[in-house]
């Protein structure tokens, strides 16, 4: 599953966009430099997210919307089309995003 697919699945499950999760995280004091464990615990307790999905949000919360180029265009299961993630809702993503 691509990084973007993880984020889209989180939104489907919770009804919350990745961008909104970054805002909620900031309200709780989670920012760049925050360790993963407390974020994972919060996401599991409050939203029922498993570790893999939570780690996708940990990245977005602590590192932003850019991902490593090593995950872009590889054609593998985890490959993304571009090095930026769409955080503003899967239904608002332009069709040509990331291409």
PDB file of N, CA and C in Angstrom:
ATOM      1  N   UNK A   1       0.848  -1.174   0.000  1.00  0.00           N
ATOM      2  CA  UNK A   1       0.000   0.000   0.000  1.00  0.00           C
ATOM      3  C   UNK A   1       0.894   1.237   0.000  1.00  0.00           C
ATOM      4  N   UNK A   2       0.587   2.195  -0.833  1.00  0.00           N
ATOM      5  CA  UNK A   2       1.381   3.413  -0.899  1.00  0.00           C
ATOM      6  C   UNK A   2       1.139   4.267   0.339  1.00  0.00           C
ATOM      7  N   UNK A   3       2.039   5.183   0.585  1.00  0.00           N
ATOM      8  CA  UNK A   3       1.917   6.110   1.705  1.00  0.00           C
ATOM      9  C   UNK A   3       0.595   6.872   1.594  1.00  0.00           C
ATOM     10  N   UNK A   4       0.293   7.356   0.396  1.00  0.00           N
ATOM     11  CA  UNK A   4      -0.941   8.108   0.192  1.00  0.00           C
ATOM     12  C   UNK A   4      -2.158   7.227   0.462  1.00  0.00           C
ATOM     13  N   UNK A   5      -2.086   5.963   0.085  1.00  0.00           N
ATOM     14  CA  UNK A   5      -3.202   5.043   0.332  1.00  0.00           C
ATOM     15  C   UNK A   5      -3.440   4.863   1.831  1.00  0.00           C
ATOM     16  N   UNK A   6      -2.365   4.805   2.619  1.00  0.00           N
ATOM     17  CA  UNK A   6      -2.530   4.743   4.073  1.00  0.00           C
ATOM     18  C   UNK A   6      -3.321   5.952   4.558  1.00  0.00           C
ATOM     19  N   UNK A   7      -2.934   7.133   4.107  1.00  0.00           N
ATOM     20  CA  UNK A   7      -3.623   8.353   4.546  1.00  0.00           C
ATOM     21  C   UNK A   7      -5.075   8.361   4.096  1.00  0.00           C
ATOM     22  N   UNK A   8      -5.331   7.923   2.874  1.00  0.00           N
ATOM     23  CA  UNK A   8      -6.709   7.862   2.372  1.00  0.00           C
ATOM     24  C   UNK A   8      -7.539   6.886   3.199  1.00  0.00           C
ATOM     25  N   UNK A   9      -6.957   5.741   3.557  1.00  0.00           N
ATOM     26  CA  UNK A   9      -7.672   4.759   4.368  1.00  0.00           C
ATOM     27  C   UNK A   9      -7.972   5.277   5.768  1.00  0.00           C
ATOM     28  N   UNK A  10      -7.042   6.039   6.324  1.00  0.00           N
ATOM     29  CA  UNK A  10      -7.270   6.649   7.638  1.00  0.00           C
ATOM     30  C   UNK A  10      -8.463   7.598   7.555  1.00  0.00           C
ATOM     31  N   UNK A  11      -8.503   8.392   6.514  1.00  0.00           N
ATOM     32  CA  UNK A  11      -9.616   9.325   6.337  1.00  0.00           C
ATOM     33  C   UNK A  11     -10.939   8.574   6.171  1.00  0.00           C
ATOM     34  N   UNK A  12     -10.932   7.496   5.402  1.00  0.00           N
ATOM     35  CA  UNK A  12     -12.147   6.698   5.229  1.00  0.00           C
ATOM     36  C   UNK A  12     -12.619   6.140   6.565  1.00  0.00           C
ATOM     37  N   UNK A  13     -11.689   5.643   7.364  1.00  0.00           N
ATOM     38  CA  UNK A  13     -12.035   5.025   8.648  1.00  0.00           C
ATOM     39  C   UNK A  13     -12.519   6.046   9.672  1.00  0.00           C
ATOM     40  N   UNK A  14     -11.873   7.202   9.720  1.00  0.00           N
ATOM     41  CA  UNK A  14     -12.147   8.159  10.798  1.00  0.00           C
ATOM     42  C   UNK A  14     -13.000   9.351  10.377  1.00  0.00           C
ATOM     43  N   UNK A  15     -13.027   9.636   9.069  1.00  0.00           N
ATOM     44  CA  UNK A  15     -13.713  10.836   8.599  1.00  0.00           C
ATOM     45  C   UNK A  15     -12.900  12.106   8.809  1.00  0.00           C
ATOM     46  N   UNK A  16     -11.629  11.942   9.178  1.00  0.00           N
ATOM     47  CA  UNK A  16     -10.748  13.087   9.475  1.00  0.00           C
ATOM     48  C   UNK A  16      -9.619  13.124   8.450  1.00  0.00           C
ATOM     49  N   UNK A  17      -9.415  14.294   7.849  1.00  0.00           N
ATOM     50  CA  UNK A  17      -8.339  14.434   6.871  1.00  0.00           C
ATOM     51  C   UNK A  17      -6.979  14.426   7.571  1.00  0.00           C
ATOM     52  N   UNK A  18      -5.940  14.052   6.848  1.00  0.00           N
ATOM     53  CA  UNK A  18      -4.604  14.124   7.433  1.00  0.00           C
ATOM     54  C   UNK A  18      -4.250  15.537   7.910  1.00  0.00           C
ATOM     55  N   UNK A  19      -4.670  16.551   7.176  1.00  0.00           N
ATOM     56  CA  UNK A  19      -4.391  17.933   7.591  1.00  0.00           C
ATOM     57  C   UNK A  19      -5.019  18.214   8.956  1.00  0.00           C
ATOM     58  N   UNK A  20      -6.263  17.764   9.146  1.00  0.00           N
ATOM     59  CA  UNK A  20      -6.938  17.974  10.431  1.00  0.00           C
ATOM     60  C   UNK A  20      -6.232  17.209  11.543  1.00  0.00           C
ATOM     61  N   UNK A  21      -5.728  16.014  11.229  1.00  0.00           N
ATOM     62  CA  UNK A  21      -4.966  15.271  12.239  1.00  0.00           C
ATOM     63  C   UNK A  21      -3.728  16.052  12.672  1.00  0.00           C
ATOM     64  N   UNK A  22      -3.068  16.749  11.738  1.00  0.00           N
ATOM     65  CA  UNK A  22      -1.903  17.542  12.135  1.00  0.00           C
ATOM     66  C   UNK A  22      -2.315  18.670  13.069  1.00  0.00           C
ATOM     67  N   UNK A  23      -3.485  19.238  12.840  1.00  0.00           N
ATOM     68  CA  UNK A  23      -3.990  20.303  13.724  1.00  0.00           C
ATOM     69  C   UNK A  23      -4.337  19.751  15.100  1.00  0.00           C
ATOM     70  N   UNK A  24      -5.006  18.606  15.127  1.00  0.00           N
ATOM     71  CA  UNK A  24      -5.355  17.974  16.401  1.00  0.00           C
ATOM     72  C   UNK A  24      -4.097  17.589  17.177  1.00  0.00           C
ATOM     73  N   UNK A  25      -3.095  17.100  16.455  1.00  0.00           N
ATOM     74  CA  UNK A  25      -1.830  16.731  17.089  1.00  0.00           C
ATOM     75  C   UNK A  25      -1.156  17.956  17.705  1.00  0.00           C
ATOM     76  N   UNK A  26      -1.148  19.060  16.972  1.00  0.00           N
ATOM     77  CA  UNK A  26      -0.541  20.294  17.486  1.00  0.00           C
ATOM     78  C   UNK A  26      -1.258  20.768  18.753  1.00  0.00           C
ATOM     79  N   UNK A  27      -2.578  20.620  18.787  1.00  0.00           N
ATOM     80  CA  UNK A  27      -3.344  20.994  19.977  1.00  0.00           C
ATOM     81  C   UNK A  27      -2.926  20.157  21.186  1.00  0.00           C
ATOM     82  N   UNK A  28      -2.470  18.943  20.957  1.00  0.00           N
ATOM     83  CA  UNK A  28      -2.019  18.042  22.022  1.00  0.00           C
ATOM     84  C   UNK A  28      -0.532  18.231  22.316  1.00  0.00           C
ATOM     85  N   UNK A  29       0.127  19.115  21.576  1.00  0.00           N
ATOM     86  CA  UNK A  29       1.547  19.368  21.794  1.00  0.00           C
ATOM     87  C   UNK A  29       2.476  18.494  20.984  1.00  0.00           C
ATOM     88  N   UNK A  30       1.939  17.723  20.036  1.00  0.00           N
ATOM     89  CA  UNK A  30       2.768  16.875  19.175  1.00  0.00           C
ATOM     90  C   UNK A  30       3.245  17.692  17.986  1.00  0.00           C
ATOM     91  N   UNK A  31       4.561  17.690  17.778  1.00  0.00           N
ATOM     92  CA  UNK A  31       5.190  18.501  16.740  1.00  0.00           C
ATOM     93  C   UNK A  31       6.424  17.778  16.212  1.00  0.00           C
ATOM     94  N   UNK A  32       7.118  18.386  15.250  1.00  0.00           N
ATOM     95  CA  UNK A  32       8.403  17.820  14.851  1.00  0.00           C
ATOM     96  C   UNK A  32       9.270  17.615  16.093  1.00  0.00           C
ATOM     97  N   UNK A  33       9.906  16.477  16.173  1.00  0.00           N
ATOM     98  CA  UNK A  33      10.726  16.146  17.335  1.00  0.00           C
ATOM     99  C   UNK A  33      10.010  15.273  18.361  1.00  0.00           C
ATOM    100  N   UNK A  34       8.684  15.196  18.282  1.00  0.00           N
ATOM    101  CA  UNK A  34       7.936  14.329  19.196  1.00  0.00           C
ATOM    102  C   UNK A  34       8.237  12.878  18.843  1.00  0.00           C
ATOM    103  N   UNK A  35       8.461  12.060  19.853  1.00  0.00           N
ATOM    104  CA  UNK A  35       8.674  10.626  19.628  1.00  0.00           C
ATOM    105  C   UNK A  35       7.388   9.985  19.120  1.00  0.00           C
ATOM    106  N   UNK A  36       7.521   8.885  18.420  1.00  0.00           N
ATOM    107  CA  UNK A  36       6.375   8.205  17.821  1.00  0.00           C
ATOM    108  C   UNK A  36       5.428   7.605  18.863  1.00  0.00           C
ATOM    109  N   UNK A  37       5.952   7.042  19.944  1.00  0.00           N
ATOM    110  CA  UNK A  37       5.132   6.281  20.891  1.00  0.00           C
ATOM    111  C   UNK A  37       3.914   7.035  21.418  1.00  0.00           C
ATOM    112  N   UNK A  38       4.058   8.275  21.898  1.00  0.00           N
ATOM    113  CA  UNK A  38       2.863   8.941  22.410  1.00  0.00           C
ATOM    114  C   UNK A  38       1.838   9.269  21.324  1.00  0.00           C
ATOM    115  N   UNK A  39       2.304   9.516  20.117  1.00  0.00           N
ATOM    116  CA  UNK A  39       1.379   9.780  19.008  1.00  0.00           C
ATOM    117  C   UNK A  39       0.629   8.500  18.649  1.00  0.00           C
ATOM    118  N   UNK A  40       1.351   7.389  18.562  1.00  0.00           N
ATOM    119  CA  UNK A  40       0.732   6.100  18.257  1.00  0.00           C
ATOM    120  C   UNK A  40      -0.309   5.749  19.316  1.00  0.00           C
ATOM    121  N   UNK A  41       0.037   5.950  20.567  1.00  0.00           N
ATOM    122  CA  UNK A  41      -0.894   5.646  21.658  1.00  0.00           C
ATOM    123  C   UNK A  41      -2.169   6.490  21.542  1.00  0.00           C
ATOM    124  N   UNK A  42      -2.022   7.780  21.293  1.00  0.00           N
ATOM    125  CA  UNK A  42      -3.174   8.667  21.128  1.00  0.00           C
ATOM    126  C   UNK A  42      -4.061   8.212  19.973  1.00  0.00           C
ATOM    127  N   UNK A  43      -3.446   7.918  18.830  1.00  0.00           N
ATOM    128  CA  UNK A  43      -4.213   7.506  17.654  1.00  0.00           C
ATOM    129  C   UNK A  43      -4.919   6.167  17.865  1.00  0.00           C
ATOM    130  N   UNK A  44      -4.292   5.261  18.599  1.00  0.00           N
ATOM    131  CA  UNK A  44      -4.920   3.970  18.898  1.00  0.00           C
ATOM    132  C   UNK A  44      -6.091   4.151  19.864  1.00  0.00           C
ATOM    133  N   UNK A  45      -5.860   4.899  20.929  1.00  0.00           N
ATOM    134  CA  UNK A  45      -6.897   5.064  21.950  1.00  0.00           C
ATOM    135  C   UNK A  45      -8.088   5.874  21.454  1.00  0.00           C
ATOM    136  N   UNK A  46      -7.825   6.952  20.765  1.00  0.00           N
ATOM    137  CA  UNK A  46      -8.906   7.858  20.369  1.00  0.00           C
ATOM    138  C   UNK A  46      -9.545   7.516  19.023  1.00  0.00           C
ATOM    139  N   UNK A  47      -8.801   6.851  18.133  1.00  0.00           N
ATOM    140  CA  UNK A  47      -9.307   6.627  16.781  1.00  0.00           C
ATOM    141  C   UNK A  47      -9.240   5.168  16.327  1.00  0.00           C
ATOM    142  N   UNK A  48      -8.717   4.285  17.157  1.00  0.00           N
ATOM    143  CA  UNK A  48      -8.659   2.869  16.818  1.00  0.00           C
ATOM    144  C   UNK A  48      -7.710   2.530  15.685  1.00  0.00           C
ATOM    145  N   UNK A  49      -6.695   3.360  15.475  1.00  0.00           N
ATOM    146  CA  UNK A  49      -5.749   3.107  14.378  1.00  0.00           C
ATOM    147  C   UNK A  49      -4.669   2.122  14.818  1.00  0.00           C
ATOM    148  N   UNK A  50      -4.336   1.211  13.914  1.00  0.00           N
ATOM    149  CA  UNK A  50      -3.242   0.284  14.153  1.00  0.00           C
ATOM    150  C   UNK A  50      -1.903   0.956  13.926  1.00  0.00           C
ATOM    151  N   UNK A  51      -0.847   0.238  14.233  1.00  0.00           N
ATOM    152  CA  UNK A  51       0.499   0.805  14.177  1.00  0.00           C
ATOM    153  C   UNK A  51       0.890   1.317  12.785  1.00  0.00           C
ATOM    154  N   UNK A  52       0.626   0.556  11.738  1.00  0.00           N
ATOM    155  CA  UNK A  52       1.012   0.973  10.389  1.00  0.00           C
ATOM    156  C   UNK A  52       0.351   2.274   9.981  1.00  0.00           C
ATOM    157  N   UNK A  53      -0.948   2.372  10.197  1.00  0.00           N
ATOM    158  CA  UNK A  53      -1.662   3.595   9.857  1.00  0.00           C
ATOM    159  C   UNK A  53      -1.213   4.743  10.752  1.00  0.00           C
ATOM    160  N   UNK A  54      -1.018   4.453  12.020  1.00  0.00           N
ATOM    161  CA  UNK A  54      -0.554   5.495  12.944  1.00  0.00           C
ATOM    162  C   UNK A  54       0.821   6.016  12.537  1.00  0.00           C
ATOM    163  N   UNK A  55       1.702   5.115  12.087  1.00  0.00           N
ATOM    164  CA  UNK A  55       3.044   5.553  11.683  1.00  0.00           C
ATOM    165  C   UNK A  55       2.987   6.472  10.469  1.00  0.00           C
ATOM    166  N   UNK A  56       2.021   6.263   9.580  1.00  0.00           N
ATOM    167  CA  UNK A  56       1.870   7.181   8.448  1.00  0.00           C
ATOM    168  C   UNK A  56       1.552   8.581   8.969  1.00  0.00           C
ATOM    169  N   UNK A  57       0.677   8.660   9.957  1.00  0.00           N
ATOM    170  CA  UNK A  57       0.354   9.977  10.530  1.00  0.00           C
ATOM    171  C   UNK A  57       1.503  10.530  11.364  1.00  0.00           C
ATOM    172  N   UNK A  58       2.239   9.671  12.034  1.00  0.00           N
ATOM    173  CA  UNK A  58       3.420  10.143  12.775  1.00  0.00           C
ATOM    174  C   UNK A  58       4.352  10.872  11.821  1.00  0.00           C
ATOM    175  N   UNK A  59       4.573  10.304  10.660  1.00  0.00           N
ATOM    176  CA  UNK A  59       5.447  10.957   9.671  1.00  0.00           C
ATOM    177  C   UNK A  59       4.905  12.341   9.312  1.00  0.00           C
ATOM    178  N   UNK A  60       3.632  12.408   8.989  1.00  0.00           N
ATOM    179  CA  UNK A  60       3.036  13.677   8.571  1.00  0.00           C
ATOM    180  C   UNK A  60       3.092  14.699   9.709  1.00  0.00           C
ATOM    181  N   UNK A  61       2.828  14.262  10.932  1.00  0.00           N
ATOM    182  CA  UNK A  61       2.821  15.161  12.090  1.00  0.00           C
ATOM    183  C   UNK A  61       4.228  15.663  12.398  1.00  0.00           C
ATOM    184  N   UNK A  62       5.213  14.790  12.279  1.00  0.00           N
ATOM    185  CA  UNK A  62       6.568  15.171  12.692  1.00  0.00           C
ATOM    186  C   UNK A  62       7.479  15.615  11.554  1.00  0.00           C
ATOM    187  N   UNK A  63       7.123  15.257  10.304  1.00  0.00           N
ATOM    188  CA  UNK A  63       8.011  15.583   9.181  1.00  0.00           C
ATOM    189  C   UNK A  63       7.334  16.327   8.049  1.00  0.00           C
ATOM    190  N   UNK A  64       6.014  16.449   8.091  1.00  0.00           N
ATOM    191  CA  UNK A  64       5.317  17.184   7.051  1.00  0.00           C
ATOM    192  C   UNK A  64       4.869  16.312   5.896  1.00  0.00           C
ATOM    193  N   UNK A  65       4.537  16.952   4.789  1.00  0.00           N
ATOM    194  CA  UNK A  65       3.909  16.266   3.661  1.00  0.00           C
ATOM    195  C   UNK A  65       4.884  15.688   2.642  1.00  0.00           C
ATOM    196  N   UNK A  66       6.174  15.886   2.817  1.00  0.00           N
ATOM    197  CA  UNK A  66       7.163  15.390   1.863  1.00  0.00           C
ATOM    198  C   UNK A  66       7.671  14.025   2.302  1.00  0.00           C
ATOM    199  N   UNK A  67       7.813  13.122   1.327  1.00  0.00           N
ATOM    200  CA  UNK A  67       8.372  11.798   1.604  1.00  0.00           C
ATOM    201  C   UNK A  67       9.655  11.621   0.812  1.00  0.00           C
ATOM    202  N   UNK A  68      10.427  10.647   1.210  1.00  0.00           N
ATOM    203  CA  UNK A  68      11.698  10.364   0.559  1.00  0.00           C
ATOM    204  C   UNK A  68      11.492   9.950  -0.894  1.00  0.00           C
ATOM    205  N   UNK A  69      12.358  10.412  -1.762  1.00  0.00           N
ATOM    206  CA  UNK A  69      12.292  10.073  -3.180  1.00  0.00           C
ATOM    207  C   UNK A  69      12.494   8.579  -3.419  1.00  0.00           C
ATOM    208  N   UNK A  70      13.066   7.865  -2.457  1.00  0.00           N
ATOM    209  CA  UNK A  70      13.278   6.428  -2.648  1.00  0.00           C
ATOM    210  C   UNK A  70      11.961   5.659  -2.717  1.00  0.00           C
ATOM    211  N   UNK A  71      10.853   6.286  -2.304  1.00  0.00           N
ATOM    212  CA  UNK A  71       9.541   5.646  -2.355  1.00  0.00           C
ATOM    213  C   UNK A  71       8.719   6.105  -3.561  1.00  0.00           C
ATOM    214  N   UNK A  72       9.314   6.861  -4.455  1.00  0.00           N
ATOM    215  CA  UNK A  72       8.568   7.465  -5.563  1.00  0.00           C
ATOM    216  C   UNK A  72       8.859   6.732  -6.871  1.00  0.00           C
ATOM    217  N   UNK A  73       7.781   6.336  -7.541  1.00  0.00           N
ATOM    218  CA  UNK A  73       7.896   5.780  -8.885  1.00  0.00           C
ATOM    219  C   UNK A  73       8.646   4.477  -9.005  1.00  0.00           C
ATOM    220  N   UNK A  74       8.723   3.696  -7.941  1.00  0.00           N
ATOM    221  CA  UNK A  74       9.477   2.442  -7.997  1.00  0.00           C
ATOM    222  C   UNK A  74       8.669   1.303  -8.599  1.00  0.00           C
ATOM    223  N   UNK A  75       7.352   1.479  -8.650  1.00  0.00           N
ATOM    224  CA  UNK A  75       6.508   0.414  -9.167  1.00  0.00           C
ATOM    225  C   UNK A  75       6.243  -0.688  -8.153  1.00  0.00           C
ATOM    226  N   UNK A  76       6.803  -0.547  -6.961  1.00  0.00           N
ATOM    227  CA  UNK A  76       6.578  -1.542  -5.916  1.00  0.00           C
ATOM    228  C   UNK A  76       5.236  -1.293  -5.234  1.00  0.00           C
ATOM    229  N   UNK A  77       4.855  -2.197  -4.373  1.00  0.00           N
ATOM    230  CA  UNK A  77       3.591  -2.095  -3.643  1.00  0.00           C
ATOM    231  C   UNK A  77       3.500  -0.791  -2.861  1.00  0.00           C
ATOM    232  N   UNK A  78       4.617  -0.346  -2.321  1.00  0.00           N
ATOM    233  CA  UNK A  78       4.626   0.850  -1.469  1.00  0.00           C
ATOM    234  C   UNK A  78       5.000   2.127  -2.212  1.00  0.00           C
ATOM    235  N   UNK A  79       5.009   2.076  -3.504  1.00  0.00           N
ATOM    236  CA  UNK A  79       5.431   3.212  -4.321  1.00  0.00           C
ATOM    237  C   UNK A  79       4.360   4.305  -4.385  1.00  0.00           C
ATOM    238  N   UNK A  80       4.802   5.552  -4.294  1.00  0.00           N
ATOM    239  CA  UNK A  80       3.928   6.706  -4.486  1.00  0.00           C
ATOM    240  C   UNK A  80       4.287   7.394  -5.791  1.00  0.00           C
ATOM    241  N   UNK A  81       3.330   8.134  -6.344  1.00  0.00           N
ATOM    242  CA  UNK A  81       3.543   8.811  -7.630  1.00  0.00           C
ATOM    243  C   UNK A  81       4.466  10.018  -7.509  1.00  0.00           C
ATOM    244  N   UNK A  82       4.465  10.679  -6.369  1.00  0.00           N
ATOM    245  CA  UNK A  82       5.290  11.869  -6.169  1.00  0.00           C
ATOM    246  C   UNK A  82       5.843  11.921  -4.763  1.00  0.00           C
ATOM    247  N   UNK A  83       6.639  12.944  -4.475  1.00  0.00           N
ATOM    248  CA  UNK A  83       7.266  13.029  -3.156  1.00  0.00           C
ATOM    249  C   UNK A  83       6.497  13.918  -2.174  1.00  0.00           C
ATOM    250  N   UNK A  84       5.292  14.343  -2.572  1.00  0.00           N
ATOM    251  CA  UNK A  84       4.423  15.106  -1.674  1.00  0.00           C
ATOM    252  C   UNK A  84       3.123  14.353  -1.486  1.00  0.00           C
ATOM    253  N   UNK A  85       2.625  14.407  -0.266  1.00  0.00           N
ATOM    254  CA  UNK A  85       1.373  13.749   0.085  1.00  0.00           C
ATOM    255  C   UNK A  85       0.239  14.760   0.073  1.00  0.00           C
ATOM    256  N   UNK A  86      -0.940  14.313  -0.308  1.00  0.00           N
ATOM    257  CA  UNK A  86      -2.132  15.167  -0.288  1.00  0.00           C
ATOM    258  C   UNK A  86      -2.780  15.029   1.082  1.00  0.00           C
ATOM    259  N   UNK A  87      -2.858  16.124   1.832  1.00  0.00           N
ATOM    260  CA  UNK A  87      -3.354  16.088   3.206  1.00  0.00           C
ATOM    261  C   UNK A  87      -4.755  16.664   3.365  1.00  0.00           C
ATOM    262  N   UNK A  88      -5.324  17.203   2.307  1.00  0.00           N
ATOM    263  CA  UNK A  88      -6.558  17.980   2.436  1.00  0.00           C
ATOM    264  C   UNK A  88      -7.836  17.233   2.064  1.00  0.00           C
ATOM    265  N   UNK A  89      -7.793  15.931   2.111  1.00  0.00           N
ATOM    266  CA  UNK A  89      -8.995  15.147   1.864  1.00  0.00           C
ATOM    267  C   UNK A  89      -8.956  14.447   0.527  1.00  0.00           C
ATOM    268  N   UNK A  90      -9.150  13.150   0.567  1.00  0.00           N
ATOM    269  CA  UNK A  90      -9.029  12.335  -0.644  1.00  0.00           C
ATOM    270  C   UNK A  90     -10.008  12.740  -1.728  1.00  0.00           C
ATOM    271  N   UNK A  91     -11.174  13.251  -1.337  1.00  0.00           N
ATOM    272  CA  UNK A  91     -12.168  13.632  -2.333  1.00  0.00           C
ATOM    273  C   UNK A  91     -11.883  14.988  -2.974  1.00  0.00           C
ATOM    274  N   UNK A  92     -10.902  15.719  -2.447  1.00  0.00           N
ATOM    275  CA  UNK A  92     -10.547  17.014  -3.028  1.00  0.00           C
ATOM    276  C   UNK A  92      -9.237  16.958  -3.810  1.00  0.00           C
ATOM    277  N   UNK A  93      -8.588  15.794  -3.834  1.00  0.00           N
ATOM    278  CA  UNK A  93      -7.298  15.661  -4.510  1.00  0.00           C
ATOM    279  C   UNK A  93      -7.496  15.762  -6.032  1.00  0.00           C
ATOM    280  N   UNK A  94      -6.747  16.624  -6.691  1.00  0.00           N
ATOM    281  CA  UNK A  94      -6.824  16.716  -8.148  1.00  0.00           C
ATOM    282  C   UNK A  94      -6.434  15.384  -8.800  1.00  0.00           C
ATOM    283  N   UNK A  95      -7.049  15.070  -9.917  1.00  0.00           N
ATOM    284  CA  UNK A  95      -6.768  13.795 -10.593  1.00  0.00           C
ATOM    285  C   UNK A  95      -5.309  13.653 -10.985  1.00  0.00           C
ATOM    286  N   UNK A  96      -4.655  14.761 -11.314  1.00  0.00           N
ATOM    287  CA  UNK A  96      -3.271  14.690 -11.760  1.00  0.00           C
ATOM    288  C   UNK A  96      -2.264  14.889 -10.609  1.00  0.00           C
ATOM    289  N   UNK A  97      -2.731  14.851  -9.363  1.00  0.00           N
ATOM    290  CA  UNK A  97      -1.843  15.054  -8.218  1.00  0.00           C
ATOM    291  C   UNK A  97      -0.752  13.992  -8.200  1.00  0.00           C
ATOM    292  N   UNK A  98       0.466  14.428  -8.043  1.00  0.00           N
ATOM    293  CA  UNK A  98       1.594  13.515  -7.896  1.00  0.00           C
ATOM    294  C   UNK A  98       2.149  12.955  -9.188  1.00  0.00           C
ATOM    295  N   UNK A  99       1.524  13.281 -10.299  1.00  0.00           N
ATOM    296  CA  UNK A  99       2.044  12.699 -11.543  1.00  0.00           C
ATOM    297  C   UNK A  99       3.059  13.604 -12.191  1.00  0.00           C
TER     298      UNK A  99
END
